[in-house]
mmCIF file of C-alpha atoms in Angstrom:
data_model
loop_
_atom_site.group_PDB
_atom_site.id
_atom_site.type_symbol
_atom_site.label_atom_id
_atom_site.label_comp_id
_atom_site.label_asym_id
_atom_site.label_seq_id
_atom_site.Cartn_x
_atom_site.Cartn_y
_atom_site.Cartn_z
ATOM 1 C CA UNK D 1 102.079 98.675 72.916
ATOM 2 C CA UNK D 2 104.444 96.788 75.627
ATOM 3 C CA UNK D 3 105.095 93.198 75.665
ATOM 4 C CA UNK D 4 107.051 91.880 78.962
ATOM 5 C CA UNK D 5 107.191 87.913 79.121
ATOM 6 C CA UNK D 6 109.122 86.210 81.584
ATOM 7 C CA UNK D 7 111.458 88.924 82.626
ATOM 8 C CA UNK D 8 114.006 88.118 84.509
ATOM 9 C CA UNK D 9 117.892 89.654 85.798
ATOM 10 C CA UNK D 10 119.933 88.266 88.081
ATOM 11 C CA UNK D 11 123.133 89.240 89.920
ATOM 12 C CA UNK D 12 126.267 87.650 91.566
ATOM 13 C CA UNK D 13 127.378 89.148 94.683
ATOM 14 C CA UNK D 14 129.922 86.877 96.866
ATOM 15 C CA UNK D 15 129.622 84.116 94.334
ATOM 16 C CA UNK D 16 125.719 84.282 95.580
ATOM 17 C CA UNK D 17 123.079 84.823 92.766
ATOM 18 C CA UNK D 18 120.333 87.675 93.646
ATOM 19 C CA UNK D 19 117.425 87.937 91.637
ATOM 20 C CA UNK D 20 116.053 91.270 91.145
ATOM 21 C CA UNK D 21 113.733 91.070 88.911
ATOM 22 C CA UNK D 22 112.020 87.174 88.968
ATOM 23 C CA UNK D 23 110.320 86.029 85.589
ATOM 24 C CA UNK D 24 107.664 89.088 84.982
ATOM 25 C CA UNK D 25 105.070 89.403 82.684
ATOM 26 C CA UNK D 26 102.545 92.386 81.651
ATOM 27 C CA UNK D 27 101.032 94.075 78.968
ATOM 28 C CA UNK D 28 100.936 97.721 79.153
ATOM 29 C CA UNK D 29 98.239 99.272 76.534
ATOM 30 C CA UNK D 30 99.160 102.579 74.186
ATOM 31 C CA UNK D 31 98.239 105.866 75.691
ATOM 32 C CA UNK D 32 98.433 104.572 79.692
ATOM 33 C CA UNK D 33 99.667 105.901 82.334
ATOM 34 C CA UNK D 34 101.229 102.740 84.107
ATOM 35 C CA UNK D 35 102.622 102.546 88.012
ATOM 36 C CA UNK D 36 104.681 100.521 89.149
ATOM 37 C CA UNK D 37 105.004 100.429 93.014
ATOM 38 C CA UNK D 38 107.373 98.592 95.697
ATOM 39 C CA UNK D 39 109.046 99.028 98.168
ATOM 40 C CA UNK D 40 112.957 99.681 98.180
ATOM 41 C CA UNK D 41 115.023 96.650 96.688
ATOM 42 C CA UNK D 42 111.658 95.411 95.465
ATOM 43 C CA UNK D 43 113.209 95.422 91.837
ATOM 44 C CA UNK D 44 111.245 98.120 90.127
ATOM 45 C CA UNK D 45 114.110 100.232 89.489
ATOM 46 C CA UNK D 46 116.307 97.414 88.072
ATOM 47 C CA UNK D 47 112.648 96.500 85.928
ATOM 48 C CA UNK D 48 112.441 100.195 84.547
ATOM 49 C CA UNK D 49 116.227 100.006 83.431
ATOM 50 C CA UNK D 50 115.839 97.005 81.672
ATOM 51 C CA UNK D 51 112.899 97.986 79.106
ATOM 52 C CA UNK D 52 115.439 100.561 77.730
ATOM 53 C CA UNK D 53 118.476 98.154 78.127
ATOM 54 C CA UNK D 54 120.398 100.363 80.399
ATOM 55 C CA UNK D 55 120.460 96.905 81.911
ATOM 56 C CA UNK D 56 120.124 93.611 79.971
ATOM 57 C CA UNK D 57 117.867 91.064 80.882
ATOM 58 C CA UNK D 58 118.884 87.693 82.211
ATOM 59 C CA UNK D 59 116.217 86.078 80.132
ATOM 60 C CA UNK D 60 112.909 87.340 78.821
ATOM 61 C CA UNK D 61 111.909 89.578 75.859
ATOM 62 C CA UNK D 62 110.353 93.549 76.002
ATOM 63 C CA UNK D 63 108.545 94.238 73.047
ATOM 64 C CA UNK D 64 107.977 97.970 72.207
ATOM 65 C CA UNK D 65 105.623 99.194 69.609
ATOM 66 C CA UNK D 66 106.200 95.478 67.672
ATOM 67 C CA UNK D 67 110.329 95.993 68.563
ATOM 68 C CA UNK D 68 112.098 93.544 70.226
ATOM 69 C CA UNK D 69 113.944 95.489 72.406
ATOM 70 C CA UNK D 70 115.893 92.172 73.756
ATOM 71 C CA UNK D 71 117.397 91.436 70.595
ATOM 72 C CA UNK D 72 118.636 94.655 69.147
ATOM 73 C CA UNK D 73 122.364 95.154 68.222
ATOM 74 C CA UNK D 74 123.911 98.045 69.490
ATOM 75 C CA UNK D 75 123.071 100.107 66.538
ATOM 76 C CA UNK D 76 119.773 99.541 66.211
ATOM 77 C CA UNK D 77 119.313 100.024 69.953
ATOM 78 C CA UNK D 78 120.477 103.533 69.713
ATOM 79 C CA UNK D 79 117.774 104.400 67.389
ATOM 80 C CA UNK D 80 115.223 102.431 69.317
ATOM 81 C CA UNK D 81 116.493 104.413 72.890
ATOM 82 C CA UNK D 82 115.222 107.396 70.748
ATOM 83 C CA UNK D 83 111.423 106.637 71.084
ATOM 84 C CA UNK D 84 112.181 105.976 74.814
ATOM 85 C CA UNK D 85 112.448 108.699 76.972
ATOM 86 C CA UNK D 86 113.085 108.568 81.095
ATOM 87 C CA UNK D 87 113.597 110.949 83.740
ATOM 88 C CA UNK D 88 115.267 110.397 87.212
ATOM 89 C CA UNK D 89 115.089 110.630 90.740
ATOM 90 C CA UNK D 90 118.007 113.450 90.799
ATOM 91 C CA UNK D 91 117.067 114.798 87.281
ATOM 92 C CA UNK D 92 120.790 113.845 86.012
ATOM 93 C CA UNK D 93 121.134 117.375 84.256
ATOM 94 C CA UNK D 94 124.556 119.000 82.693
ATOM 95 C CA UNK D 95 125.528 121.320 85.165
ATOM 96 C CA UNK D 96 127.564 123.386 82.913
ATOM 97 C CA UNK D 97 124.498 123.759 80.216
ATOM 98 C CA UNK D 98 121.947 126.150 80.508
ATOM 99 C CA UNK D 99 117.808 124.568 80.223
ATOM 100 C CA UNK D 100 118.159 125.213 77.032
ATOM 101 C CA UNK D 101 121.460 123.625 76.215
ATOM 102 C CA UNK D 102 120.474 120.381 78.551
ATOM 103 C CA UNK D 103 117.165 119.863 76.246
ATOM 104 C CA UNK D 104 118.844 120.564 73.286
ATOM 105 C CA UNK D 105 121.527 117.975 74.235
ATOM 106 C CA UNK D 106 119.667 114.331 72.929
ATOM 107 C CA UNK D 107 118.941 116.417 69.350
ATOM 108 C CA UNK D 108 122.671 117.310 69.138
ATOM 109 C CA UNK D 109 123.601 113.378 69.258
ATOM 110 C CA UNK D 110 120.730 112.829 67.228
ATOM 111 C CA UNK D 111 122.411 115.129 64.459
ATOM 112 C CA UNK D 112 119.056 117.073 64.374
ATOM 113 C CA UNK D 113 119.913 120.476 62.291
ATOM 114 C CA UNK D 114 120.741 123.755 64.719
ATOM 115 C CA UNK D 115 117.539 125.477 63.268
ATOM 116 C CA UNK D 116 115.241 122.685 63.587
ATOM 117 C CA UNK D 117 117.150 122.321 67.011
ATOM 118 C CA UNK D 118 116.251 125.859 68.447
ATOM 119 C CA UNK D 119 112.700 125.317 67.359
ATOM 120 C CA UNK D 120 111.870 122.174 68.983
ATOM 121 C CA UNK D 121 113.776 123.370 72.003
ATOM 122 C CA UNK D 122 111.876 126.304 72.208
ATOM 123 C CA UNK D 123 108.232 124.417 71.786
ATOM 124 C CA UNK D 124 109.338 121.689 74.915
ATOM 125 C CA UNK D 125 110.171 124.541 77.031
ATOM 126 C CA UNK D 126 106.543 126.901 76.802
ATOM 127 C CA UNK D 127 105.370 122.659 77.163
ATOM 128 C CA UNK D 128 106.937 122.037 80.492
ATOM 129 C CA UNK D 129 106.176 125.900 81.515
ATOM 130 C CA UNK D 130 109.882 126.917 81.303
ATOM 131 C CA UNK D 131 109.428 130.141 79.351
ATOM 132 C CA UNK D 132 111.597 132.567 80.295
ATOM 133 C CA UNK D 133 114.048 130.773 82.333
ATOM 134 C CA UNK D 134 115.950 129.033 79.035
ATOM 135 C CA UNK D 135 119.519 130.706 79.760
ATOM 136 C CA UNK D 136 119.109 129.699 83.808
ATOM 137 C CA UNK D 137 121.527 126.701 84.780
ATOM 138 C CA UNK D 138 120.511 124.051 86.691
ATOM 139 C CA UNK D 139 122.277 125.460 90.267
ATOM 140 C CA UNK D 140 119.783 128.809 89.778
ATOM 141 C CA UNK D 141 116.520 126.269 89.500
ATOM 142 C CA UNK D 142 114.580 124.712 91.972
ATOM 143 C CA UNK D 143 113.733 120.991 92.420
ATOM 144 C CA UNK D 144 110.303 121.343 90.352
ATOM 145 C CA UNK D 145 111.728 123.483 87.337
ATOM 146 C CA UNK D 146 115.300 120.953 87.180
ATOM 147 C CA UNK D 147 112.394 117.992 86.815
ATOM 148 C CA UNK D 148 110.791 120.142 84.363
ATOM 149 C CA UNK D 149 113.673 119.871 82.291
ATOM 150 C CA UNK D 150 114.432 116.628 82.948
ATOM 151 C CA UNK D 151 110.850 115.959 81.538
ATOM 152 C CA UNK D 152 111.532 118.489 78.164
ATOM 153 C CA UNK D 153 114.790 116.884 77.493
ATOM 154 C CA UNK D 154 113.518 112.709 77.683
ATOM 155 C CA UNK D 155 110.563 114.412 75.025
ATOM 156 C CA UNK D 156 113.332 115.824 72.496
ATOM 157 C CA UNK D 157 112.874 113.229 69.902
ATOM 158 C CA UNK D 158 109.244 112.521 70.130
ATOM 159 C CA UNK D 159 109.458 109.049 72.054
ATOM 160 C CA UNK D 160 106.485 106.579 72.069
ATOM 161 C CA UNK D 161 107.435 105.912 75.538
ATOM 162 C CA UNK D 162 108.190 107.674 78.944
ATOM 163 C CA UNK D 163 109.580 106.181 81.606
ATOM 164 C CA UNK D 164 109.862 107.580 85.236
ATOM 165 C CA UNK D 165 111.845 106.267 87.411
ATOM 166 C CA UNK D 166 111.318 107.749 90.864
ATOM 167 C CA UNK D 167 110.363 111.081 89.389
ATOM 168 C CA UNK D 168 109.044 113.026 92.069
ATOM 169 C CA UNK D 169 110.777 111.282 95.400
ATOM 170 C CA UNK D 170 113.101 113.999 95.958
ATOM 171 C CA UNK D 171 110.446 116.516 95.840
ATOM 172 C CA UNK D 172 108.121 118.486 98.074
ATOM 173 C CA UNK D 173 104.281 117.582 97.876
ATOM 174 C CA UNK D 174 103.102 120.630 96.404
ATOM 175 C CA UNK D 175 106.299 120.178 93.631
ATOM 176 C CA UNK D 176 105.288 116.726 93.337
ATOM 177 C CA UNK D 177 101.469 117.358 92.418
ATOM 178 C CA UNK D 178 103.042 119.735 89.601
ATOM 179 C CA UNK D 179 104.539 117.231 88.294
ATOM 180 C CA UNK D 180 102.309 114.708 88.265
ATOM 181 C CA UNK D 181 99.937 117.506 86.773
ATOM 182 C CA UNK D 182 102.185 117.848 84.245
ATOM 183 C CA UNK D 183 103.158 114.131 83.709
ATOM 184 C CA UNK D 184 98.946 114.024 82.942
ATOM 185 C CA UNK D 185 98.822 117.124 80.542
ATOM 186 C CA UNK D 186 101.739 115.324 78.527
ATOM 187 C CA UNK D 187 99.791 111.983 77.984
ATOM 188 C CA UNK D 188 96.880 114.028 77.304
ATOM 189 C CA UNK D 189 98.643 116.048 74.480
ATOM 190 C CA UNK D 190 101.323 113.946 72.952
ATOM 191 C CA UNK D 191 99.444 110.171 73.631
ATOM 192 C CA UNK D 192 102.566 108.689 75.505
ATOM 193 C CA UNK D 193 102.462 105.887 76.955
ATOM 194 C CA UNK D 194 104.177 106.555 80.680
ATOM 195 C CA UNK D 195 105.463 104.312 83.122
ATOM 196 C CA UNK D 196 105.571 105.574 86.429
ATOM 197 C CA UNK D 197 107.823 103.612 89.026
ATOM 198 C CA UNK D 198 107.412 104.801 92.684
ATOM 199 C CA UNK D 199 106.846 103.895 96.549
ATOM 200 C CA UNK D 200 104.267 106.343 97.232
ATOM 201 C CA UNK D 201 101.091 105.050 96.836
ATOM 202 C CA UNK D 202 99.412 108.694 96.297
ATOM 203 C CA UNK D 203 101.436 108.973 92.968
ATOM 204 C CA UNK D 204 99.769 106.010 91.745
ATOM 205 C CA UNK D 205 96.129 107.341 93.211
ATOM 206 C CA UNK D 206 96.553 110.701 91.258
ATOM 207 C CA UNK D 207 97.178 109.903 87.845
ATOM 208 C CA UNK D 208 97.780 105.768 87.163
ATOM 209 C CA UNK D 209 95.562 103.908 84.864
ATOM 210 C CA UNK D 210 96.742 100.737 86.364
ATOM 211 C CA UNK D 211 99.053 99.861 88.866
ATOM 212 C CA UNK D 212 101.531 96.668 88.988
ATOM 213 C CA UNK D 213 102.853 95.785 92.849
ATOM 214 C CA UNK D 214 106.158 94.262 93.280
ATOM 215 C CA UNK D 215 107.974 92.366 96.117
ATOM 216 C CA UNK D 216 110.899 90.774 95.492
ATOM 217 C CA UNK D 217 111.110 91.095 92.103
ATOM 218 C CA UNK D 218 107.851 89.628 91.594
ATOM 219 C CA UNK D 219 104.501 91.187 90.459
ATOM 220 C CA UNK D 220 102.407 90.271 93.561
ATOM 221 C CA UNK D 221 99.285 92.208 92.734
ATOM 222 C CA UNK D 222 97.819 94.005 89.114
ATOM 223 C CA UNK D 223 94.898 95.870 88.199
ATOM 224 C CA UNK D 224 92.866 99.064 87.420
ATOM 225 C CA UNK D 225 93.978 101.492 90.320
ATOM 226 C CA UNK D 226 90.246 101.851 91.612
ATOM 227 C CA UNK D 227 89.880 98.272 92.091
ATOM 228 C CA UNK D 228 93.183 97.743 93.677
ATOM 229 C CA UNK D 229 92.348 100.404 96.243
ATOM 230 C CA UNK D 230 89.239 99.251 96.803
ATOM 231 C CA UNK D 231 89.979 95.392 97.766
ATOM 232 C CA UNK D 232 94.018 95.036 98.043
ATOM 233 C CA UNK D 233 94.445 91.223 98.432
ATOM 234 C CA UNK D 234 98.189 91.076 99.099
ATOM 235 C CA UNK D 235 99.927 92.746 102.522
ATOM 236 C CA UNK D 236 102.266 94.686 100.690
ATOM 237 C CA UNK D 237 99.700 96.099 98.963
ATOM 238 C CA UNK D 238 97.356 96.835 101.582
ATOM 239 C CA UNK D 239 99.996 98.741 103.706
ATOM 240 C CA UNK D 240 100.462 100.700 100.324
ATOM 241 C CA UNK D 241 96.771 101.601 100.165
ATOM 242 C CA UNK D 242 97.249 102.686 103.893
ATOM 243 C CA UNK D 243 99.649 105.455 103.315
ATOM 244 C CA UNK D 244 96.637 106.895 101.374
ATOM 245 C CA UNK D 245 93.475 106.169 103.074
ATOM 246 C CA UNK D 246 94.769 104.901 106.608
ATOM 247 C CA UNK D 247 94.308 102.048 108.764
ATOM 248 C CA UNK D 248 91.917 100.190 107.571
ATOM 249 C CA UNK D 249 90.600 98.343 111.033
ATOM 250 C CA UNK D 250 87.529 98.029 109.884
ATOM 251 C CA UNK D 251 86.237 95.437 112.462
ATOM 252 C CA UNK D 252 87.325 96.818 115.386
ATOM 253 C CA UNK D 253 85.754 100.436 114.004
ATOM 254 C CA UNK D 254 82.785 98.594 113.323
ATOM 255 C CA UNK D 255 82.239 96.673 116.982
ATOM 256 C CA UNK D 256 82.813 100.252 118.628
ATOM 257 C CA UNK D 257 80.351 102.044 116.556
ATOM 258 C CA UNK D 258 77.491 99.537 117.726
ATOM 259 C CA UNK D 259 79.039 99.666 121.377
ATOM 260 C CA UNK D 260 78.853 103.344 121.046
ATOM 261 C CA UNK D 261 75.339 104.287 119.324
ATOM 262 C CA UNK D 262 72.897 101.912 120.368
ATOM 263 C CA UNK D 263 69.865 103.287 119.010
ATOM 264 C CA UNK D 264 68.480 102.427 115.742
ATOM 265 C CA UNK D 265 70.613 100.590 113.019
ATOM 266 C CA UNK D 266 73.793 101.479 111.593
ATOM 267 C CA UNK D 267 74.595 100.818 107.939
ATOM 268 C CA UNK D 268 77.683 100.727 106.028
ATOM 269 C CA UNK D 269 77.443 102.825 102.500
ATOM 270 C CA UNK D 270 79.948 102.241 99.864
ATOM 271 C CA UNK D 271 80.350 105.106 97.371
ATOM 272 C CA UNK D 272 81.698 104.630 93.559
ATOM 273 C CA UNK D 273 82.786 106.712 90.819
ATOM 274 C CA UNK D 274 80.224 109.586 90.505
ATOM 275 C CA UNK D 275 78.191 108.358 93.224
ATOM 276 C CA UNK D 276 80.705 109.415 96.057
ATOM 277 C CA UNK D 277 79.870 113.190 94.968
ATOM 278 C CA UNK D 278 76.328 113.094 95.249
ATOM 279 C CA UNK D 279 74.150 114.405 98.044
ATOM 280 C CA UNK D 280 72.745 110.820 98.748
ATOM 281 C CA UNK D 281 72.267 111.251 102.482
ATOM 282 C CA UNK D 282 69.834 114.726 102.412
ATOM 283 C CA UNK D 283 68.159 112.826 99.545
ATOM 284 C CA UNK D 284 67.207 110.514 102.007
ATOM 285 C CA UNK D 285 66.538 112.437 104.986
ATOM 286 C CA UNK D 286 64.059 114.279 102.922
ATOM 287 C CA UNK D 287 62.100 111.497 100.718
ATOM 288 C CA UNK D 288 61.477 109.517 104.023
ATOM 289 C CA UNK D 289 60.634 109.969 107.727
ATOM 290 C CA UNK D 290 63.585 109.330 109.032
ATOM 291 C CA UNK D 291 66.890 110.520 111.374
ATOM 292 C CA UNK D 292 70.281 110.605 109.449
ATOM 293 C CA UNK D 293 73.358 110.589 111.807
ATOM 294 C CA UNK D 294 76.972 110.489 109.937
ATOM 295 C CA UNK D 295 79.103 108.569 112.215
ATOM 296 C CA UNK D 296 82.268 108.177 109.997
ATOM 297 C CA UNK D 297 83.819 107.906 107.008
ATOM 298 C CA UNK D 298 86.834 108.352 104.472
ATOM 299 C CA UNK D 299 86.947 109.217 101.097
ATOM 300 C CA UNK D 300 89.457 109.144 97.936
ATOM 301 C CA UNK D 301 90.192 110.480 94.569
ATOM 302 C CA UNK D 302 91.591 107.867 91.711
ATOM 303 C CA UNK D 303 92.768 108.762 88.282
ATOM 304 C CA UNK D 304 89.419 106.872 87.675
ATOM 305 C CA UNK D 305 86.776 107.794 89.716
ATOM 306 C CA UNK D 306 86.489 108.742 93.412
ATOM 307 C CA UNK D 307 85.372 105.888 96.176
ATOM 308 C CA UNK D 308 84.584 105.804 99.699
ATOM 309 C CA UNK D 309 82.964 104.432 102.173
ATOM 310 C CA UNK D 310 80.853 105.699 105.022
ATOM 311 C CA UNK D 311 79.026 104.801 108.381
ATOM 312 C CA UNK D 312 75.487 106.093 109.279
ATOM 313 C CA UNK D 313 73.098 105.835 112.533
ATOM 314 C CA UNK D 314 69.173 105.522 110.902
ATOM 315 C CA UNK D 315 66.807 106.348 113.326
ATOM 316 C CA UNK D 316 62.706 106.307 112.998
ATOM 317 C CA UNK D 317 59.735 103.429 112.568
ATOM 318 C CA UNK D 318 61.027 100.094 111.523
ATOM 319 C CA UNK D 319 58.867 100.058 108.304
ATOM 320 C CA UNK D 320 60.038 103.578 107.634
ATOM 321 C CA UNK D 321 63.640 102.700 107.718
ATOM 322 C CA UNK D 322 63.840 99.538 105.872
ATOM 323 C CA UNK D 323 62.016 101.374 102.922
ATOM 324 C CA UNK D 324 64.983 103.657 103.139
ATOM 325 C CA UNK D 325 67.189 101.355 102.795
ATOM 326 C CA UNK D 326 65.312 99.290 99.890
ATOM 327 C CA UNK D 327 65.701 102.853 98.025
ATOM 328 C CA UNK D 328 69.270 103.359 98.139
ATOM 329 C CA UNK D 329 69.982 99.237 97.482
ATOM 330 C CA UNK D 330 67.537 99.336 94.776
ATOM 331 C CA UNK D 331 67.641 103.300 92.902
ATOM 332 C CA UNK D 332 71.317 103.947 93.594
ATOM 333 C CA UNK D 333 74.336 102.622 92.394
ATOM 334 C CA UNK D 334 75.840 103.032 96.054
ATOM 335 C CA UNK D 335 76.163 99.611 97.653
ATOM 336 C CA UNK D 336 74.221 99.401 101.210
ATOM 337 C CA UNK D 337 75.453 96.462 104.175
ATOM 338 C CA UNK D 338 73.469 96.892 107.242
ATOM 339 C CA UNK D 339 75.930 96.169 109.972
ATOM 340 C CA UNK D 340 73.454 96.508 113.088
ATOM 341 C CA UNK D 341 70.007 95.826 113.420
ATOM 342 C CA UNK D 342 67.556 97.537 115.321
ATOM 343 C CA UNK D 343 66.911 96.118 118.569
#
């Protein structure tokens, strides 16, 4: 659906060149929901302008839906910018248009007919759960209902393509998992293909397919969301992970537990996908003779699957335990470490 190769733009500030975005290359399927995360000055915003050609590459080509965005004339960009929508940080409304007006707005240029207009108007606003607020201007809505518009108007001419740049960084948490809701039902419904660009790692956890990481213009780390969570190679990335799940001192948690509980063994249980919501631990306790003790743990929800990871105390006879153990390593899908012997 997306072809990026070699991406680049740069800047000259003081006769200095600045690269912001530094020869990137992905593939972004149809129908995905796509984050991009970094921090700020990391180049993802500059990236997102450039696959709609509010900014023009330095070199590199996008290729949307077999278009060569890169190489269009002005003309033909115009038309192209139609199967593109985006929305914004600060929802860039018309303040002296009502919702309605603001959504209609991209038809208008579009010279889409006034009946045709009102109709299409009226089917993105019961979308984005607007109903009943069409004649309200944007200084009588709050932060979630201006997105909302923001979101009806980039979907006025049908676009192949959403991007979001920022999206839900100047709103609340409980406004931002509306949105995100939302941003999920759309995909769901319509098949676009969204790209999400943010610095909050929980908007990529809810609803990204895959993520992309960038640092200094470069894409640093890629993958399926679960699996970057799960084993983040890069530093940037692992701080990311840690404004989800934590600190992640998993050594130092692991030395105190066996300084702590010095009876039995203590094993490490690593939970995937629909394994993290089964009762594993009372399955245990009650097919063998044996003394469960939950010591700690954490646990998250992906776009994916859920995953998690969690420390237990196993008391009882050596033979006893070890069976245990064989169970879950052998009948499970839930990955078993023992991380302290019995003495």
């Amino acid at each position: 659906m997306i072809s990026i190769k070699g991406l680049s733009k740069y800047f000259t500030s003081n006769k200095q060149r600045i690269t912001a975005v530094d020869d990137l290359t992905l593939n972004i399927k149809e129908g995905e929901i796509f984050g991009v995360i970094g921090y700020s000055g990391a180049g993802k915003s500059t990236f997102v302008r450039l696959l709609n050609r509010l900014e023009d590459p330095s070199d590199g080509q996008v290729v949307i839906d077999n278009q060569e965005i890169t190489k269009l004339n002005a003309k033909k960009l115009r038309l192209a910018r139609q199967e593109i929508g985006m929305i914004f940080q600060h929802f860039n409304l018309l303040w002296s248009r009502t919702v309605r007006d603001n959504i209609a707005f991209p038809l208008e240029i579009a010279g889409v007919a006034k009946a045709e207009r009102q109709e299409r108007v009226q089917e993105l606003i019961n979308l984005v759960g607007l109903s009943g607020r069409e004649d309200a201007y944007p200084s009588q809505l709050s932060g979630g209902q201006k997105q909302r518009v923001g979101i009806a108007r980039s979907l006025a001419n049908n676009p192949k393509v959403l991007l979001c740049d920022e999206a839900t960084s100047a709103l609340d948490p409980e406004t931002t998992n509306s949105i995100l809701d939302l941003l999920v039902d759309i995909n769901e419904k319509l098949g676009l293909t969204i790209i999400l660009i943010t610095h909050e790692m929980h908007v990529i956890r809810k609803i990204c397919n895959q993520v992309a990481v960038m640092e200094q213009g470069k894409i640093v780390e890629q993958g399926e969301v679960l699996d970057v969570f799960r084993r983040p190679k890069e530093t940037v990335t692992r701080k990311f992970v840690e404004q989800v799940m934590g600190a992640d001192d998993e050594d130092e948690s692991v030395s105190h537990l066996i300084d702590t509980y010095d009876q039995g063994i203590i094993i490490r249980l690593h939970f995937i996908g629909e394994t993290a919501n089964q009762a594993l631990i009372s399955q245990v306790a009650k097919k063998f003779d044996i003394a469960i003790n939950i010591l700690q743990g954490k646990i998250t929800q992906t776009q994916a699957a859920a995953y998690g990871t969690l420390f237990v105390q196993v008391e009882g006879d050596s033979e006893e335990i070890n069976r245990a153990v064989s169970f879950i390593h052998d009948e499970t899908s839930v990955e078993v470490e023992v991380v302290r012997h019995a003495e």
